Amino acid sequence: MWPRLKTISEQVIVITGASSGIGLTTSRMAAMRGARVVLAARNEAALRKIVEEIRDKGGQAAHVAADVGKEAEVRKIADAAIETFGGFDSWVNNAAVAIFGKIEEVPVAEQRQLFEANYWGVVHGSIVAVAHLRARGGALINIGSVLSDRALPLQGPYSAAKHAVKGFTDALRMELEMDGAPISVTLIKPASIDTPYPDHAKSYMASKPKLPPPVYAPDVVADAILHAAQHPVRDLYVGGAAKALASMGGWAPRLSDVVMEQTAGQAQQSDRPVDDRPHDNLYEPSTDGSERGSGNRFVRGGSLYTRASLNPLAAAAVAVGLGATAALLRARRSLSRR
């Protein structure tokens, strides 16, 4: 059964990891477009302030303090959405934590903790969401990463978890299609995004982590998420750099290895000391309430590649127009030579 998705203004949308970064940006954007939103994260104080802000602007929102690594707490998110708004139409698994450092330096216990949030959080959220959406239809949107396709040194555990999210999402999508379930399943794969991600990350590097360029605004990801909530789509890369890196990793994996080995260290370490950063959020919530990160001087406010991906007809029209223009120029040059 092909999923029939509602417009954003008709939807109730659940968003995990909603207290900062992509989750916060998406929550605000969805509410601004008329959706009723259920925000979930570990930081209840931050969530309460965000919900009050949304309501003050005329939006409808509720919040649930929950650790997505714990299945029982994820079920409370769904229960709250059903109790408050009568159900939900889209569920966004966005919550994640990060660790920077060489794999041998990161304690296995901390790698397991990362998987609790980044992988098992997606599993818990997906199972809970699908159980509700089977009867009414809707969208399940999992936030992966370009690192779901291409691993990055100094972010090994994070890359491994995002690879696992991709495998889980792809398998779940096929199983739901086999059952004829009216659920769209999308994997969003962003490039580097200007969020507090490196500020909140656990780090074993000598200097404060930073995101490898180019860095895109979180609004670009939020727009892709809300597109997937309305239009069934399998995968969406956010940022042309994400698509380029994934393609390079597929077509020239060994060359990609060499390039990353030579550039990844410098690209992910700033000139700021490690202690010039808030406490990490691996086990407990850190400073929340911010969409953007610190220290990113050059941030791209949009992506032509992603915009084209969200509107393939427009992209085709542009391609046809460019082709026609090129043909006209060639014709003029040919005539001028006669």
Tab-separated table of C-alpha atoms in Angstrom:
chain	number	residue	atom	x	y	z
A	1	MET	CA	0.000	0.000	0.000
A	2	TRP	CA	1.488	3.350	-1.031
A	3	PRO	CA	1.585	5.676	1.996
A	4	ARG	CA	-0.660	8.721	1.820
A	5	LEU	CA	0.916	11.408	3.938
A	6	LYS	CA	-0.809	14.483	5.308
A	7	THR	CA	0.356	18.042	4.841
A	8	ILE	CA	2.447	19.416	7.710
A	9	SER	CA	-0.374	21.626	8.989
A	10	GLU	CA	-2.554	18.515	9.492
A	11	GLN	CA	0.077	16.450	11.283
A	12	VAL	CA	1.177	15.561	14.774
A	13	ILE	CA	4.952	15.077	14.639
A	14	VAL	CA	7.118	13.408	17.293
A	15	ILE	CA	10.757	14.550	17.318
A	16	THR	CA	13.451	13.052	19.552
A	17	GLY	CA	16.620	14.944	20.387
A	18	ALA	CA	14.473	18.077	20.244
A	19	SER	CA	16.289	20.185	22.833
A	20	SER	CA	19.026	21.420	20.484
A	21	GLY	CA	20.425	21.339	16.967
A	22	ILE	CA	18.488	19.668	14.169
A	23	GLY	CA	15.716	18.465	16.476
A	24	LEU	CA	15.091	21.931	17.876
A	25	THR	CA	15.198	23.590	14.453
A	26	THR	CA	12.772	21.013	13.048
A	27	SER	CA	10.401	21.396	15.993
A	28	ARG	CA	10.234	25.155	15.566
A	29	MET	CA	9.845	24.934	11.790
A	30	ALA	CA	7.113	22.296	12.022
A	31	ALA	CA	5.186	24.307	14.612
A	32	MET	CA	5.523	27.448	12.523
A	33	ARG	CA	3.980	25.557	9.582
A	34	GLY	CA	1.002	24.498	11.690
A	35	ALA	CA	1.981	21.049	12.949
A	36	ARG	CA	1.336	19.923	16.490
A	37	VAL	CA	4.698	18.779	17.811
A	38	VAL	CA	5.788	16.441	20.594
A	39	LEU	CA	9.346	17.182	21.674
A	40	ALA	CA	11.445	14.553	23.427
A	41	ALA	CA	14.918	14.752	24.960
A	42	ARG	CA	16.612	14.138	28.304
A	43	ASN	CA	16.723	17.813	29.323
A	44	GLU	CA	13.248	18.587	30.679
A	45	ALA	CA	14.069	22.177	31.652
A	46	ALA	CA	15.168	23.007	28.099
A	47	LEU	CA	12.132	21.255	26.615
A	48	ARG	CA	9.753	23.159	28.866
A	49	LYS	CA	11.179	26.511	27.741
A	50	ILE	CA	10.995	25.528	24.064
A	51	VAL	CA	7.377	24.387	24.366
A	52	GLU	CA	6.458	27.647	26.101
A	53	GLU	CA	8.128	29.576	23.289
A	54	ILE	CA	6.196	27.644	20.636
A	55	ARG	CA	2.918	28.165	22.441
A	56	ASP	CA	3.610	31.895	22.903
A	57	LYS	CA	3.886	32.134	19.120
A	58	GLY	CA	0.532	30.420	18.616
A	59	GLY	CA	1.794	26.880	18.043
A	60	GLN	CA	0.754	23.639	19.707
A	61	ALA	CA	3.395	21.566	21.451
A	62	ALA	CA	3.998	19.095	24.252
A	63	HIS	CA	7.177	17.652	25.693
A	64	VAL	CA	8.386	14.403	27.255
A	65	ALA	CA	11.661	13.996	29.125
A	66	ALA	CA	12.993	10.651	27.931
A	67	ASP	CA	16.189	8.733	27.281
A	68	VAL	CA	15.732	7.041	23.891
A	69	GLY	CA	18.191	4.327	24.899
A	70	LYS	CA	15.495	3.001	27.252
A	71	GLU	CA	12.547	1.378	25.489
A	72	ALA	CA	10.091	2.042	28.320
A	73	GLU	CA	10.810	5.761	28.165
A	74	VAL	CA	10.333	5.815	24.387
A	75	ARG	CA	6.912	4.233	24.850
A	76	LYS	CA	6.064	7.120	27.177
A	77	ILE	CA	6.703	9.511	24.287
A	78	ALA	CA	4.131	7.724	22.137
A	79	ASP	CA	1.676	7.554	25.027
A	80	ALA	CA	2.006	11.306	25.570
A	81	ALA	CA	1.389	12.018	21.874
A	82	ILE	CA	-1.724	9.835	21.906
A	83	GLU	CA	-3.025	11.303	25.157
A	84	THR	CA	-2.370	14.931	24.162
A	85	PHE	CA	-3.154	14.964	20.451
A	86	GLY	CA	-4.925	11.664	19.779
A	87	GLY	CA	-1.946	10.057	18.021
A	88	PHE	CA	0.855	11.020	15.669
A	89	ASP	CA	1.451	11.023	11.921
A	90	SER	CA	5.236	11.301	11.670
A	91	TRP	CA	7.980	10.142	14.007
A	92	VAL	CA	11.518	11.554	13.683
A	93	ASN	CA	14.360	9.581	15.316
A	94	ASN	CA	16.949	12.308	15.692
A	95	ALA	CA	18.535	11.925	19.143
A	96	ALA	CA	22.270	11.211	19.082
A	97	VAL	CA	25.531	11.664	20.971
A	98	ALA	CA	29.088	11.802	19.651
A	99	ILE	CA	32.642	10.816	20.525
A	100	PHE	CA	35.801	12.188	18.888
A	101	GLY	CA	39.025	10.223	19.149
A	102	LYS	CA	40.842	7.151	17.876
A	103	ILE	CA	38.936	3.918	18.448
A	104	GLU	CA	41.692	2.407	20.615
A	105	GLU	CA	41.532	5.434	22.921
A	106	VAL	CA	37.766	5.316	23.490
A	107	PRO	CA	36.697	2.937	26.289
A	108	VAL	CA	34.386	0.201	25.056
A	109	ALA	CA	31.863	1.167	27.729
A	110	GLU	CA	31.578	4.625	26.153
A	111	GLN	CA	31.231	3.147	22.677
A	112	ARG	CA	28.375	0.997	24.010
A	113	GLN	CA	26.750	4.078	25.525
A	114	LEU	CA	26.918	5.831	22.164
A	115	PHE	CA	25.173	2.854	20.563
A	116	GLU	CA	22.442	3.001	23.230
A	117	ALA	CA	21.404	6.427	21.960
A	118	ASN	CA	22.418	6.409	18.301
A	119	TYR	CA	21.397	2.878	17.336
A	120	TRP	CA	19.103	1.448	20.005
A	121	GLY	CA	17.332	4.783	20.281
A	122	VAL	CA	16.425	4.499	16.601
A	123	VAL	CA	15.371	0.870	17.054
A	124	HIS	CA	13.146	1.673	20.040
A	125	GLY	CA	11.617	4.696	18.331
A	126	SER	CA	11.019	2.855	15.079
A	127	ILE	CA	9.309	-0.142	16.692
A	128	VAL	CA	7.067	2.086	18.814
A	129	ALA	CA	6.228	4.340	15.867
A	130	VAL	CA	5.475	1.496	13.461
A	131	ALA	CA	3.115	-0.149	15.949
A	132	HIS	CA	1.015	3.028	15.947
A	133	LEU	CA	1.367	3.949	12.270
A	134	ARG	CA	0.367	0.533	10.884
A	135	ALA	CA	-3.288	1.356	11.523
A	136	ARG	CA	-3.345	5.004	10.409
A	137	GLY	CA	-0.375	5.386	8.045
A	138	GLY	CA	2.350	7.970	8.262
A	139	ALA	CA	6.062	8.588	8.048
A	140	LEU	CA	9.018	7.198	9.971
A	141	ILE	CA	12.077	9.401	9.480
A	142	ASN	CA	15.444	8.264	10.782
A	143	ILE	CA	18.359	10.665	10.924
A	144	GLY	CA	21.464	8.923	9.714
A	145	SER	CA	24.492	10.725	8.331
A	146	VAL	CA	26.789	10.753	5.350
A	147	LEU	CA	28.799	8.610	7.777
A	148	SER	CA	26.107	5.957	7.286
A	149	ASP	CA	27.798	5.426	3.906
A	150	ARG	CA	31.382	6.513	4.479
A	151	ALA	CA	33.275	6.126	7.783
A	152	LEU	CA	35.392	8.983	9.085
A	153	PRO	CA	38.556	8.545	11.186
A	154	LEU	CA	38.368	10.034	14.692
A	155	GLN	CA	34.613	9.370	14.670
A	156	GLY	CA	34.760	5.578	14.423
A	157	PRO	CA	32.041	4.634	16.962
A	158	TYR	CA	29.684	7.284	15.570
A	159	SER	CA	30.324	6.074	12.004
A	160	ALA	CA	29.689	2.477	13.074
A	161	ALA	CA	26.387	3.409	14.737
A	162	LYS	CA	25.215	5.359	11.703
A	163	HIS	CA	26.117	2.418	9.452
A	164	ALA	CA	23.974	0.255	11.736
A	165	VAL	CA	21.103	2.749	11.498
A	166	LYS	CA	21.237	2.515	7.716
A	167	GLY	CA	21.132	-1.291	7.745
A	168	PHE	CA	18.272	-1.337	10.240
A	169	THR	CA	16.284	1.298	8.335
A	170	ASP	CA	16.719	-0.429	4.977
A	171	ALA	CA	15.643	-3.798	6.392
A	172	LEU	CA	12.641	-2.341	8.213
A	173	ARG	CA	11.506	-0.496	5.089
A	174	MET	CA	11.531	-3.694	3.042
A	175	GLU	CA	9.669	-5.656	5.701
A	176	LEU	CA	6.960	-3.007	5.944
A	177	GLU	CA	6.600	-2.967	2.166
A	178	MET	CA	6.327	-6.768	2.168
A	179	ASP	CA	3.454	-6.423	4.661
A	180	GLY	CA	1.773	-3.670	2.659
A	181	ALA	CA	1.978	-1.331	5.674
A	182	PRO	CA	1.044	2.285	4.783
A	183	ILE	CA	4.247	3.688	6.269
A	184	SER	CA	6.891	5.710	4.480
A	185	VAL	CA	10.422	5.073	5.806
A	186	THR	CA	13.094	7.680	5.069
A	187	LEU	CA	16.763	7.864	5.977
A	188	ILE	CA	18.146	11.422	6.091
A	189	LYS	CA	21.919	11.638	5.570
A	190	PRO	CA	23.303	15.083	6.388
A	191	ALA	CA	26.798	16.406	5.829
A	192	SER	CA	28.373	18.577	8.571
A	193	ILE	CA	25.638	20.688	10.153
A	194	ASP	CA	26.070	23.814	12.283
A	195	THR	CA	24.701	22.436	15.568
A	196	PRO	CA	26.162	22.024	19.097
A	197	TYR	CA	27.226	18.491	18.049
A	198	PRO	CA	30.988	19.079	18.604
A	199	ASP	CA	30.331	21.185	21.716
A	200	HIS	CA	28.360	18.335	23.314
A	201	ALA	CA	30.663	15.525	22.159
A	202	LYS	CA	32.974	13.474	24.336
A	203	SER	CA	36.502	14.046	23.060
A	204	TYR	CA	39.867	12.355	23.369
A	205	MET	CA	41.631	14.818	21.089
A	206	ALA	CA	44.153	17.438	22.180
A	207	SER	CA	41.966	20.342	21.060
A	208	LYS	CA	38.275	21.105	20.860
A	209	PRO	CA	36.494	19.151	18.090
A	210	LYS	CA	35.112	20.881	15.044
A	211	LEU	CA	33.116	19.799	12.018
A	212	PRO	CA	34.898	19.185	8.719
A	213	PRO	CA	33.800	21.705	6.082
A	214	PRO	CA	31.588	22.526	4.324
A	215	VAL	CA	29.095	23.142	7.123
A	216	TYR	CA	25.388	23.660	6.427
A	217	ALA	CA	22.679	25.376	8.465
A	218	PRO	CA	20.336	23.088	10.439
A	219	ASP	CA	17.390	24.642	8.587
A	220	VAL	CA	18.457	22.695	5.491
A	221	VAL	CA	18.049	19.406	7.370
A	222	ALA	CA	14.776	20.492	8.985
A	223	ASP	CA	13.335	21.326	5.574
A	224	ALA	CA	14.352	17.879	4.280
A	225	ILE	CA	12.756	16.191	7.306
A	226	LEU	CA	9.457	18.006	6.822
A	227	HIS	CA	9.553	17.175	3.112
A	228	ALA	CA	9.897	13.483	3.988
A	229	ALA	CA	6.971	13.818	6.401
A	230	GLN	CA	4.759	14.801	3.443
A	231	HIS	CA	6.293	12.892	0.519
A	232	PRO	CA	7.345	9.217	0.547
A	233	VAL	CA	11.072	9.182	-0.221
A	234	ARG	CA	13.676	6.504	0.466
A	235	ASP	CA	16.859	8.491	1.155
A	236	LEU	CA	17.773	12.165	1.276
A	237	TYR	CA	21.308	13.537	1.375
A	238	VAL	CA	21.495	16.977	2.950
A	239	GLY	CA	24.208	19.055	1.360
A	240	GLY	CA	25.945	18.403	-1.913
A	241	ALA	CA	29.057	17.525	0.086
A	242	ALA	CA	27.247	14.553	1.614
A	243	LYS	CA	26.339	13.161	-1.785
A	244	ALA	CA	29.846	13.801	-3.128
A	245	LEU	CA	31.540	12.094	-0.187
A	246	ALA	CA	29.218	9.079	-0.336
A	247	SER	CA	29.731	8.775	-4.100
A	248	MET	CA	33.488	9.040	-3.787
A	249	GLY	CA	33.461	6.378	-1.092
A	250	GLY	CA	31.468	4.082	-3.361
A	251	TRP	CA	33.400	4.601	-6.573
A	252	ALA	CA	36.914	5.082	-5.187
A	253	PRO	CA	37.026	3.681	-1.635
A	254	ARG	CA	40.805	3.364	-1.408
A	255	LEU	CA	41.349	6.884	-2.711
A	256	SER	CA	38.786	8.097	-0.179
A	257	ASP	CA	40.756	6.345	2.570
A	258	VAL	CA	43.978	8.095	1.575
A	259	VAL	CA	42.356	11.524	1.308
A	260	MET	CA	40.702	11.169	4.709
A	261	GLU	CA	43.868	9.876	6.349
A	262	GLN	CA	45.680	13.004	5.197
A	263	THR	CA	42.964	15.568	5.965
A	264	ALA	CA	40.595	14.273	8.665
A	265	GLY	CA	42.821	15.066	11.642
A	266	GLN	CA	43.236	18.753	10.889
A	267	ALA	CA	39.676	19.102	9.593
A	268	GLN	CA	38.187	17.911	12.917
A	269	GLN	CA	40.426	19.740	15.402
A	270	SER	CA	40.110	23.422	16.195
A	271	ASP	CA	42.682	25.772	17.691
A	272	ARG	CA	40.708	25.964	20.951
A	273	PRO	CA	41.740	23.972	24.053
A	274	VAL	CA	39.667	21.002	25.162
A	275	ASP	CA	38.618	22.675	28.421
A	276	ASP	CA	37.083	25.570	26.449
A	277	ARG	CA	33.812	23.674	26.063
A	278	PRO	CA	30.802	22.596	28.158
A	279	HIS	CA	30.485	19.157	29.729
A	280	ASP	CA	29.781	16.401	27.211
A	281	ASN	CA	26.331	14.780	26.958
A	282	LEU	CA	27.334	11.137	26.592
A	283	TYR	CA	25.707	10.072	29.870
A	284	GLU	CA	23.840	13.193	30.977
A	285	PRO	CA	22.276	16.092	29.056
A	286	SER	CA	24.571	19.039	28.474
A	287	THR	CA	23.756	22.684	27.825
A	288	ASP	CA	20.718	22.633	25.546
A	289	GLY	CA	18.392	25.127	23.918
A	290	SER	CA	20.624	26.146	21.006
A	291	GLU	CA	20.132	25.371	17.330
A	292	ARG	CA	23.614	26.431	16.277
A	293	GLY	CA	27.092	25.448	17.361
A	294	SER	CA	30.072	27.592	18.261
A	295	GLY	CA	33.147	28.313	16.218
A	296	ASN	CA	31.728	27.713	12.712
A	297	ARG	CA	32.666	30.861	10.831
A	298	PHE	CA	31.440	29.845	7.408
A	299	VAL	CA	28.038	28.192	7.260
A	300	ARG	CA	26.101	27.524	4.082
A	301	GLY	CA	22.510	28.653	4.442
A	302	GLY	CA	21.260	26.345	1.704
A	303	SER	CA	22.136	23.549	-0.695
A	304	LEU	CA	21.251	23.577	-4.381
A	305	TYR	CA	21.723	19.797	-4.462
A	306	THR	CA	19.276	19.205	-1.607
A	307	ARG	CA	16.795	21.708	-2.995
A	308	ALA	CA	16.857	19.841	-6.297
A	309	SER	CA	16.436	16.515	-4.482
A	310	LEU	CA	13.314	17.817	-2.769
A	311	ASN	CA	11.865	19.018	-6.063
A	312	PRO	CA	12.983	16.659	-8.848
A	313	LEU	CA	10.577	18.212	-11.378
A	314	ALA	CA	12.126	21.616	-10.841
A	315	ALA	CA	15.586	20.092	-11.088
A	316	ALA	CA	14.632	18.409	-14.357
A	317	ALA	CA	13.261	21.691	-15.663
A	318	VAL	CA	16.496	23.452	-14.762
A	319	ALA	CA	18.506	20.708	-16.467
A	320	VAL	CA	16.356	20.998	-19.599
A	321	GLY	CA	16.727	24.770	-19.521
A	322	LEU	CA	20.484	24.553	-19.179
A	323	GLY	CA	20.621	22.044	-21.997
A	324	ALA	CA	18.511	24.259	-24.234
A	325	THR	CA	20.700	27.266	-23.404
A	326	ALA	CA	23.839	25.325	-24.180
A	327	ALA	CA	22.352	24.132	-27.489
A	328	LEU	CA	21.373	27.712	-28.400
A	329	LEU	CA	24.879	28.981	-27.646
A	330	ARG	CA	26.405	26.239	-29.762
A	331	ALA	CA	24.030	27.086	-32.605
A	332	ARG	CA	24.935	30.775	-32.422
A	333	ARG	CA	28.640	29.975	-32.445
A	334	SER	CA	28.132	27.719	-35.447
A	335	LEU	CA	26.270	30.468	-37.341
A	336	SER	CA	28.874	33.076	-36.469
A	337	ARG	CA	31.586	30.945	-38.043
A	338	ARG	CA	29.787	30.760	-41.366
